[in-house]
């Protein structure tokens, strides 16, 4: 049962967004976390408690006065908020060149206007590439931020505008999950790929972008082949119209039987196109973390096919 109504969570989220994205008042922003809150940043580390979160965010953002932020979308469901935010750098060339990368975030509301959990997902290699290109093109610490910047055009397709009941979207997402489970059991990923439209797009933040069902099928088959033991238990999901945002750990079984955890988290974004099919998927995560998990698993006795 949900402890909070959406209006309360929305009001708290508006304040979160104002203090951080709009005002860049990071000390005040950090005060919106509970004293025992946990913040997971899949590249820079984990921070526990409001004081540690505050120290980290204030010192970190002081190093990046050039960054402006823009939230492309957000979705609220019960005590959860999922959001997609752009980190933008100003154009030092004066030619309209774009320097930006997005990350996704999962927030959990704790009541009284406060949050007790945040988890951020992005590929650090994208961030490093953008920063290096910006610097090479003349960006400097005194280059002023540009708050007019938004997302990069055609980064992702529009969410289909068809009107379908939420119950249909939820049921189709359950089928999406079951198809993944069946693919793991059988080793055949074709039925899983067939749930995408023929012209679907798939953006995997490490492997790249795939256009069309055939390309998605070829990629998923070759990628999952070496890992027939990997499972994908859903932590939670948020439904926003025809968009589904799910936190899906990628898990490898403990080869020692000691109960050790060999998993990494992926934030998955899906667009439902109707008729039981999906027109878009985006997987956001830190590939360096994934490589570390797989390496540790192999050292513990795991075997890649």
mmCIF file of C-alpha atoms in Angstrom:
data_model
loop_
_atom_site.group_PDB
_atom_site.id
_atom_site.type_symbol
_atom_site.label_atom_id
_atom_site.label_comp_id
_atom_site.label_asym_id
_atom_site.label_seq_id
_atom_site.Cartn_x
_atom_site.Cartn_y
_atom_site.Cartn_z
ATOM 1 C CA UNK A 1 0.000 0.000 0.000
ATOM 2 C CA UNK A 2 1.329 3.430 -0.943
ATOM 3 C CA UNK A 3 2.015 5.627 2.076
ATOM 4 C CA UNK A 4 2.050 8.856 0.084
ATOM 5 C CA UNK A 5 -0.214 10.390 -2.525
ATOM 6 C CA UNK A 6 1.241 11.560 -5.829
ATOM 7 C CA UNK A 7 0.530 15.209 -5.062
ATOM 8 C CA UNK A 8 2.757 15.137 -1.982
ATOM 9 C CA UNK A 9 5.566 13.420 -3.862
ATOM 10 C CA UNK A 10 5.186 15.860 -6.789
ATOM 11 C CA UNK A 11 5.481 18.887 -4.485
ATOM 12 C CA UNK A 12 8.606 17.434 -2.866
ATOM 13 C CA UNK A 13 10.066 16.657 -6.280
ATOM 14 C CA UNK A 14 9.432 20.218 -7.510
ATOM 15 C CA UNK A 15 11.522 21.477 -4.595
ATOM 16 C CA UNK A 16 14.242 18.902 -5.298
ATOM 17 C CA UNK A 17 14.365 20.042 -8.925
ATOM 18 C CA UNK A 18 14.337 23.751 -8.060
ATOM 19 C CA UNK A 19 17.199 23.614 -5.572
ATOM 20 C CA UNK A 20 19.390 21.398 -7.756
ATOM 21 C CA UNK A 21 18.682 21.655 -11.476
ATOM 22 C CA UNK A 22 17.465 25.261 -11.494
ATOM 23 C CA UNK A 23 19.262 27.038 -8.627
ATOM 24 C CA UNK A 24 22.357 24.822 -8.263
ATOM 25 C CA UNK A 25 22.113 25.381 -4.514
ATOM 26 C CA UNK A 26 23.708 22.062 -3.689
ATOM 27 C CA UNK A 27 23.989 22.435 0.063
ATOM 28 C CA UNK A 28 20.287 23.269 0.274
ATOM 29 C CA UNK A 29 19.537 20.454 -2.190
ATOM 30 C CA UNK A 30 21.381 17.925 -0.008
ATOM 31 C CA UNK A 31 19.268 18.979 2.990
ATOM 32 C CA UNK A 32 16.299 17.344 1.223
ATOM 33 C CA UNK A 33 17.724 13.911 2.066
ATOM 34 C CA UNK A 34 17.030 12.126 5.336
ATOM 35 C CA UNK A 35 19.806 11.838 7.915
ATOM 36 C CA UNK A 36 20.228 8.139 7.017
ATOM 37 C CA UNK A 37 19.767 8.446 3.240
ATOM 38 C CA UNK A 38 21.804 6.423 0.763
ATOM 39 C CA UNK A 39 23.100 7.805 -2.546
ATOM 40 C CA UNK A 40 24.503 5.391 -5.154
ATOM 41 C CA UNK A 41 26.591 6.956 -7.924
ATOM 42 C CA UNK A 42 27.735 4.034 -10.059
ATOM 43 C CA UNK A 43 31.043 5.671 -10.956
ATOM 44 C CA UNK A 44 31.989 7.979 -8.073
ATOM 45 C CA UNK A 45 30.825 5.738 -5.243
ATOM 46 C CA UNK A 46 28.214 5.336 -2.521
ATOM 47 C CA UNK A 47 27.421 7.993 0.067
ATOM 48 C CA UNK A 48 25.560 7.362 3.298
ATOM 49 C CA UNK A 49 23.773 9.999 5.305
ATOM 50 C CA UNK A 50 22.833 13.597 4.565
ATOM 51 C CA UNK A 51 26.167 14.985 5.750
ATOM 52 C CA UNK A 52 28.238 12.735 3.484
ATOM 53 C CA UNK A 53 25.923 13.409 0.526
ATOM 54 C CA UNK A 54 26.231 17.152 1.125
ATOM 55 C CA UNK A 55 30.022 17.112 1.368
ATOM 56 C CA UNK A 56 30.292 15.086 -1.813
ATOM 57 C CA UNK A 57 27.845 17.022 -3.987
ATOM 58 C CA UNK A 58 29.084 20.474 -2.907
ATOM 59 C CA UNK A 59 32.757 19.650 -3.496
ATOM 60 C CA UNK A 60 32.012 17.841 -6.767
ATOM 61 C CA UNK A 61 29.834 20.521 -8.330
ATOM 62 C CA UNK A 62 32.332 23.256 -7.436
ATOM 63 C CA UNK A 63 34.613 21.623 -9.995
ATOM 64 C CA UNK A 64 32.009 21.962 -12.768
ATOM 65 C CA UNK A 65 30.696 25.548 -12.837
ATOM 66 C CA UNK A 66 30.158 25.236 -16.617
ATOM 67 C CA UNK A 67 27.484 22.544 -16.398
ATOM 68 C CA UNK A 68 23.827 23.362 -16.927
ATOM 69 C CA UNK A 69 21.131 20.756 -16.445
ATOM 70 C CA UNK A 70 17.796 20.041 -18.042
ATOM 71 C CA UNK A 71 15.302 17.358 -17.125
ATOM 72 C CA UNK A 72 13.791 15.893 -20.265
ATOM 73 C CA UNK A 73 11.120 13.916 -18.389
ATOM 74 C CA UNK A 74 10.188 12.486 -15.035
ATOM 75 C CA UNK A 75 7.597 10.021 -13.795
ATOM 76 C CA UNK A 76 6.103 9.592 -10.315
ATOM 77 C CA UNK A 77 4.572 6.352 -9.063
ATOM 78 C CA UNK A 78 3.854 5.812 -5.370
ATOM 79 C CA UNK A 79 7.074 6.678 -3.490
ATOM 80 C CA UNK A 80 9.286 6.366 -6.593
ATOM 81 C CA UNK A 81 10.450 8.970 -9.102
ATOM 82 C CA UNK A 82 12.291 8.083 -12.308
ATOM 83 C CA UNK A 83 13.866 10.892 -14.315
ATOM 84 C CA UNK A 84 16.035 11.589 -17.363
ATOM 85 C CA UNK A 85 18.386 14.552 -17.060
ATOM 86 C CA UNK A 86 20.905 16.160 -19.399
ATOM 87 C CA UNK A 87 24.325 17.432 -18.327
ATOM 88 C CA UNK A 88 25.224 20.155 -20.826
ATOM 89 C CA UNK A 89 28.383 22.147 -21.473
ATOM 90 C CA UNK A 90 28.392 25.515 -23.308
ATOM 91 C CA UNK A 91 29.617 25.659 -26.894
ATOM 92 C CA UNK A 92 33.117 27.221 -26.940
ATOM 93 C CA UNK A 93 33.239 27.215 -30.751
ATOM 94 C CA UNK A 94 30.273 29.540 -31.293
ATOM 95 C CA UNK A 95 29.012 27.220 -34.046
ATOM 96 C CA UNK A 96 26.151 25.548 -32.189
ATOM 97 C CA UNK A 97 28.049 22.346 -31.469
ATOM 98 C CA UNK A 98 26.545 20.221 -28.697
ATOM 99 C CA UNK A 99 28.422 18.887 -25.707
ATOM 100 C CA UNK A 100 26.180 16.887 -23.423
ATOM 101 C CA UNK A 101 25.360 13.505 -21.976
ATOM 102 C CA UNK A 102 22.324 12.252 -20.072
ATOM 103 C CA UNK A 103 21.881 10.204 -16.964
ATOM 104 C CA UNK A 104 18.857 8.558 -15.424
ATOM 105 C CA UNK A 105 17.950 8.638 -11.754
ATOM 106 C CA UNK A 106 15.793 6.655 -9.361
ATOM 107 C CA UNK A 107 14.569 8.552 -6.282
ATOM 108 C CA UNK A 108 12.638 7.227 -3.303
ATOM 109 C CA UNK A 109 10.460 9.478 -1.192
ATOM 110 C CA UNK A 110 10.477 9.138 2.609
ATOM 111 C CA UNK A 111 7.846 11.695 3.646
ATOM 112 C CA UNK A 112 7.993 15.214 5.084
ATOM 113 C CA UNK A 113 9.506 16.531 1.854
ATOM 114 C CA UNK A 114 12.599 14.316 2.193
ATOM 115 C CA UNK A 115 14.208 11.522 0.165
ATOM 116 C CA UNK A 116 15.985 8.476 1.570
ATOM 117 C CA UNK A 117 17.492 7.011 -1.607
ATOM 118 C CA UNK A 118 18.943 8.132 -4.931
ATOM 119 C CA UNK A 119 20.666 6.077 -7.620
ATOM 120 C CA UNK A 120 22.224 7.575 -10.771
ATOM 121 C CA UNK A 121 22.975 5.700 -14.004
ATOM 122 C CA UNK A 122 25.235 6.707 -16.914
ATOM 123 C CA UNK A 123 28.279 5.542 -18.836
ATOM 124 C CA UNK A 124 31.379 7.351 -17.488
ATOM 125 C CA UNK A 125 33.082 6.865 -20.854
ATOM 126 C CA UNK A 126 30.431 9.117 -22.425
ATOM 127 C CA UNK A 127 31.065 11.807 -19.820
ATOM 128 C CA UNK A 128 34.829 11.605 -20.279
ATOM 129 C CA UNK A 129 34.486 11.756 -24.068
ATOM 130 C CA UNK A 130 32.264 14.842 -23.904
ATOM 131 C CA UNK A 131 34.554 16.644 -21.451
ATOM 132 C CA UNK A 132 37.664 15.859 -23.500
ATOM 133 C CA UNK A 133 36.064 17.027 -26.757
ATOM 134 C CA UNK A 134 34.827 20.203 -25.076
ATOM 135 C CA UNK A 135 38.276 20.961 -23.678
ATOM 136 C CA UNK A 136 39.969 20.228 -27.017
ATOM 137 C CA UNK A 137 37.555 22.638 -28.722
ATOM 138 C CA UNK A 138 38.453 25.473 -26.355
ATOM 139 C CA UNK A 139 36.268 24.971 -23.285
ATOM 140 C CA UNK A 140 37.781 26.383 -20.104
ATOM 141 C CA UNK A 141 36.870 26.769 -16.432
ATOM 142 C CA UNK A 142 35.785 30.380 -17.011
ATOM 143 C CA UNK A 143 33.513 29.532 -19.970
ATOM 144 C CA UNK A 144 30.062 30.537 -18.700
ATOM 145 C CA UNK A 145 27.278 27.962 -18.514
ATOM 146 C CA UNK A 146 24.443 28.079 -21.054
ATOM 147 C CA UNK A 147 21.100 27.500 -19.361
ATOM 148 C CA UNK A 148 19.219 27.459 -22.673
ATOM 149 C CA UNK A 149 20.611 24.051 -23.647
ATOM 150 C CA UNK A 150 18.238 21.077 -23.764
ATOM 151 C CA UNK A 151 18.611 17.496 -25.033
ATOM 152 C CA UNK A 152 20.447 16.415 -28.187
ATOM 153 C CA UNK A 153 18.070 16.158 -31.136
ATOM 154 C CA UNK A 154 16.898 12.637 -32.068
ATOM 155 C CA UNK A 155 18.802 11.085 -29.168
ATOM 156 C CA UNK A 156 15.713 8.955 -28.603
ATOM 157 C CA UNK A 157 12.398 8.639 -30.468
ATOM 158 C CA UNK A 158 9.186 10.149 -29.172
ATOM 159 C CA UNK A 159 7.038 7.950 -26.984
ATOM 160 C CA UNK A 160 4.165 6.527 -29.089
ATOM 161 C CA UNK A 161 1.031 8.624 -28.669
ATOM 162 C CA UNK A 162 -1.455 5.764 -28.930
ATOM 163 C CA UNK A 163 -3.926 5.592 -26.073
ATOM 164 C CA UNK A 164 -3.942 2.261 -24.253
ATOM 165 C CA UNK A 165 -4.951 1.319 -20.712
ATOM 166 C CA UNK A 166 -2.212 1.237 -18.099
ATOM 167 C CA UNK A 167 -3.219 -2.353 -17.392
ATOM 168 C CA UNK A 168 -2.259 -3.327 -20.946
ATOM 169 C CA UNK A 169 1.165 -1.688 -20.680
ATOM 170 C CA UNK A 170 1.773 -3.407 -17.337
ATOM 171 C CA UNK A 171 0.716 -6.815 -18.634
ATOM 172 C CA UNK A 172 2.925 -6.454 -21.709
ATOM 173 C CA UNK A 173 5.851 -5.507 -19.483
ATOM 174 C CA UNK A 174 5.270 -8.687 -17.476
ATOM 175 C CA UNK A 175 5.372 -10.616 -20.764
ATOM 176 C CA UNK A 176 8.611 -8.801 -21.663
ATOM 177 C CA UNK A 177 10.100 -10.045 -18.396
ATOM 178 C CA UNK A 178 8.820 -13.600 -18.898
ATOM 179 C CA UNK A 179 10.247 -13.710 -22.425
ATOM 180 C CA UNK A 180 13.627 -12.812 -20.984
ATOM 181 C CA UNK A 181 13.323 -15.598 -18.432
ATOM 182 C CA UNK A 182 12.413 -18.070 -21.190
ATOM 183 C CA UNK A 183 15.354 -16.905 -23.312
ATOM 184 C CA UNK A 184 17.715 -17.576 -20.407
ATOM 185 C CA UNK A 185 16.255 -21.064 -19.918
ATOM 186 C CA UNK A 186 16.303 -22.035 -23.608
ATOM 187 C CA UNK A 187 19.224 -20.013 -24.931
ATOM 188 C CA UNK A 188 16.978 -18.771 -27.756
ATOM 189 C CA UNK A 189 16.635 -14.969 -27.743
ATOM 190 C CA UNK A 190 14.655 -14.776 -31.003
ATOM 191 C CA UNK A 191 11.179 -14.726 -29.358
ATOM 192 C CA UNK A 192 12.402 -11.978 -27.037
ATOM 193 C CA UNK A 193 13.621 -9.887 -29.981
ATOM 194 C CA UNK A 194 10.378 -10.536 -31.886
ATOM 195 C CA UNK A 195 8.426 -8.442 -29.357
ATOM 196 C CA UNK A 196 10.015 -5.316 -30.881
ATOM 197 C CA UNK A 197 8.514 -3.564 -33.894
ATOM 198 C CA UNK A 198 10.292 -4.049 -37.204
ATOM 199 C CA UNK A 199 11.600 -0.467 -37.093
ATOM 200 C CA UNK A 200 12.370 -0.410 -33.363
ATOM 201 C CA UNK A 201 15.404 1.364 -31.963
ATOM 202 C CA UNK A 202 17.597 0.027 -29.179
ATOM 203 C CA UNK A 203 20.218 2.145 -27.396
ATOM 204 C CA UNK A 204 22.640 0.242 -25.209
ATOM 205 C CA UNK A 205 24.955 2.701 -23.464
ATOM 206 C CA UNK A 206 27.999 0.477 -23.962
ATOM 207 C CA UNK A 207 27.396 -1.460 -27.175
ATOM 208 C CA UNK A 208 25.760 1.405 -29.058
ATOM 209 C CA UNK A 209 22.595 1.931 -31.090
ATOM 210 C CA UNK A 210 20.720 -0.714 -33.070
ATOM 211 C CA UNK A 211 18.075 0.056 -35.678
ATOM 212 C CA UNK A 212 15.394 -2.475 -36.531
ATOM 213 C CA UNK A 213 14.267 -5.809 -35.100
ATOM 214 C CA UNK A 214 16.777 -7.803 -37.136
ATOM 215 C CA UNK A 215 19.739 -5.810 -35.780
ATOM 216 C CA UNK A 216 18.397 -6.097 -32.233
ATOM 217 C CA UNK A 217 18.017 -9.872 -32.611
ATOM 218 C CA UNK A 218 21.529 -10.305 -33.982
ATOM 219 C CA UNK A 219 23.028 -8.209 -31.192
ATOM 220 C CA UNK A 220 21.146 -9.752 -28.254
ATOM 221 C CA UNK A 221 21.861 -13.292 -29.478
ATOM 222 C CA UNK A 222 25.590 -12.727 -29.830
ATOM 223 C CA UNK A 223 25.864 -10.751 -26.587
ATOM 224 C CA UNK A 224 23.944 -13.135 -24.350
ATOM 225 C CA UNK A 225 25.485 -16.288 -25.835
ATOM 226 C CA UNK A 226 28.542 -16.230 -23.542
ATOM 227 C CA UNK A 227 26.376 -15.721 -20.435
ATOM 228 C CA UNK A 228 23.651 -18.397 -20.428
ATOM 229 C CA UNK A 229 23.508 -18.297 -16.632
ATOM 230 C CA UNK A 230 22.739 -14.571 -16.343
ATOM 231 C CA UNK A 231 19.306 -13.669 -14.936
ATOM 232 C CA UNK A 232 17.380 -10.406 -14.870
ATOM 233 C CA UNK A 233 15.153 -10.085 -11.777
ATOM 234 C CA UNK A 234 13.162 -6.848 -11.826
ATOM 235 C CA UNK A 235 13.722 -4.680 -8.753
ATOM 236 C CA UNK A 236 10.843 -2.286 -9.531
ATOM 237 C CA UNK A 237 9.223 -0.473 -12.424
ATOM 238 C CA UNK A 238 7.364 2.791 -13.058
ATOM 239 C CA UNK A 239 4.717 3.186 -15.756
ATOM 240 C CA UNK A 240 4.202 6.631 -17.294
ATOM 241 C CA UNK A 241 1.739 6.411 -20.171
ATOM 242 C CA UNK A 242 3.443 4.303 -22.845
ATOM 243 C CA UNK A 243 6.838 4.593 -21.165
ATOM 244 C CA UNK A 244 8.090 1.988 -18.692
ATOM 245 C CA UNK A 245 11.165 2.639 -16.548
ATOM 246 C CA UNK A 246 12.531 -0.420 -14.760
ATOM 247 C CA UNK A 247 15.486 -1.134 -12.514
ATOM 248 C CA UNK A 248 16.752 -4.549 -13.631
ATOM 249 C CA UNK A 249 19.858 -6.056 -12.021
ATOM 250 C CA UNK A 250 21.909 -8.328 -14.280
ATOM 251 C CA UNK A 251 22.871 -11.265 -12.064
ATOM 252 C CA UNK A 252 25.374 -14.087 -12.360
ATOM 253 C CA UNK A 253 25.114 -17.116 -10.043
ATOM 254 C CA UNK A 254 27.676 -17.446 -7.266
ATOM 255 C CA UNK A 255 30.057 -20.204 -8.449
ATOM 256 C CA UNK A 256 31.220 -20.870 -4.872
ATOM 257 C CA UNK A 257 27.767 -21.288 -3.355
ATOM 258 C CA UNK A 258 28.674 -18.894 -0.547
ATOM 259 C CA UNK A 259 25.960 -16.382 -1.378
ATOM 260 C CA UNK A 260 28.294 -13.748 -2.840
ATOM 261 C CA UNK A 261 26.647 -11.133 -5.065
ATOM 262 C CA UNK A 262 27.745 -10.899 -8.696
ATOM 263 C CA UNK A 263 25.365 -8.363 -10.193
ATOM 264 C CA UNK A 264 25.213 -4.864 -11.651
ATOM 265 C CA UNK A 265 22.185 -2.613 -12.001
ATOM 266 C CA UNK A 266 20.725 -1.417 -15.308
ATOM 267 C CA UNK A 267 18.078 1.285 -15.695
ATOM 268 C CA UNK A 268 15.854 0.220 -18.594
ATOM 269 C CA UNK A 269 13.536 2.536 -20.537
ATOM 270 C CA UNK A 270 10.891 1.020 -22.807
ATOM 271 C CA UNK A 271 8.349 2.549 -25.213
ATOM 272 C CA UNK A 272 5.162 0.575 -25.771
ATOM 273 C CA UNK A 273 3.829 0.766 -29.337
ATOM 274 C CA UNK A 274 0.631 -1.246 -28.916
ATOM 275 C CA UNK A 275 -0.301 -4.728 -30.162
ATOM 276 C CA UNK A 276 2.089 -6.334 -27.690
ATOM 277 C CA UNK A 277 5.193 -4.726 -29.184
ATOM 278 C CA UNK A 278 7.886 -2.281 -28.071
ATOM 279 C CA UNK A 279 9.348 0.399 -30.324
ATOM 280 C CA UNK A 280 12.289 1.483 -28.160
ATOM 281 C CA UNK A 281 14.583 0.289 -25.426
ATOM 282 C CA UNK A 282 17.406 2.158 -23.730
ATOM 283 C CA UNK A 283 19.738 0.494 -21.216
ATOM 284 C CA UNK A 284 21.636 2.884 -18.963
ATOM 285 C CA UNK A 285 24.436 1.643 -16.701
ATOM 286 C CA UNK A 286 28.163 1.799 -15.997
ATOM 287 C CA UNK A 287 29.958 -0.734 -18.263
ATOM 288 C CA UNK A 288 33.076 -0.483 -16.096
ATOM 289 C CA UNK A 289 31.035 -1.814 -13.185
ATOM 290 C CA UNK A 290 29.692 -4.626 -15.365
ATOM 291 C CA UNK A 291 33.214 -5.592 -16.461
ATOM 292 C CA UNK A 292 34.379 -5.591 -12.845
ATOM 293 C CA UNK A 293 31.505 -7.864 -11.817
ATOM 294 C CA UNK A 294 32.153 -10.331 -14.649
ATOM 295 C CA UNK A 295 35.892 -10.342 -13.913
ATOM 296 C CA UNK A 296 35.289 -11.071 -10.216
ATOM 297 C CA UNK A 297 32.807 -13.794 -11.161
ATOM 298 C CA UNK A 298 35.323 -15.502 -13.480
ATOM 299 C CA UNK A 299 38.024 -15.334 -10.793
ATOM 300 C CA UNK A 300 35.599 -16.982 -8.368
ATOM 301 C CA UNK A 301 35.092 -19.867 -10.801
ATOM 302 C CA UNK A 302 32.422 -18.632 -13.210
ATOM 303 C CA UNK A 303 32.745 -19.792 -16.802
ATOM 304 C CA UNK A 304 32.007 -17.798 -19.952
ATOM 305 C CA UNK A 305 30.669 -19.993 -22.750
#
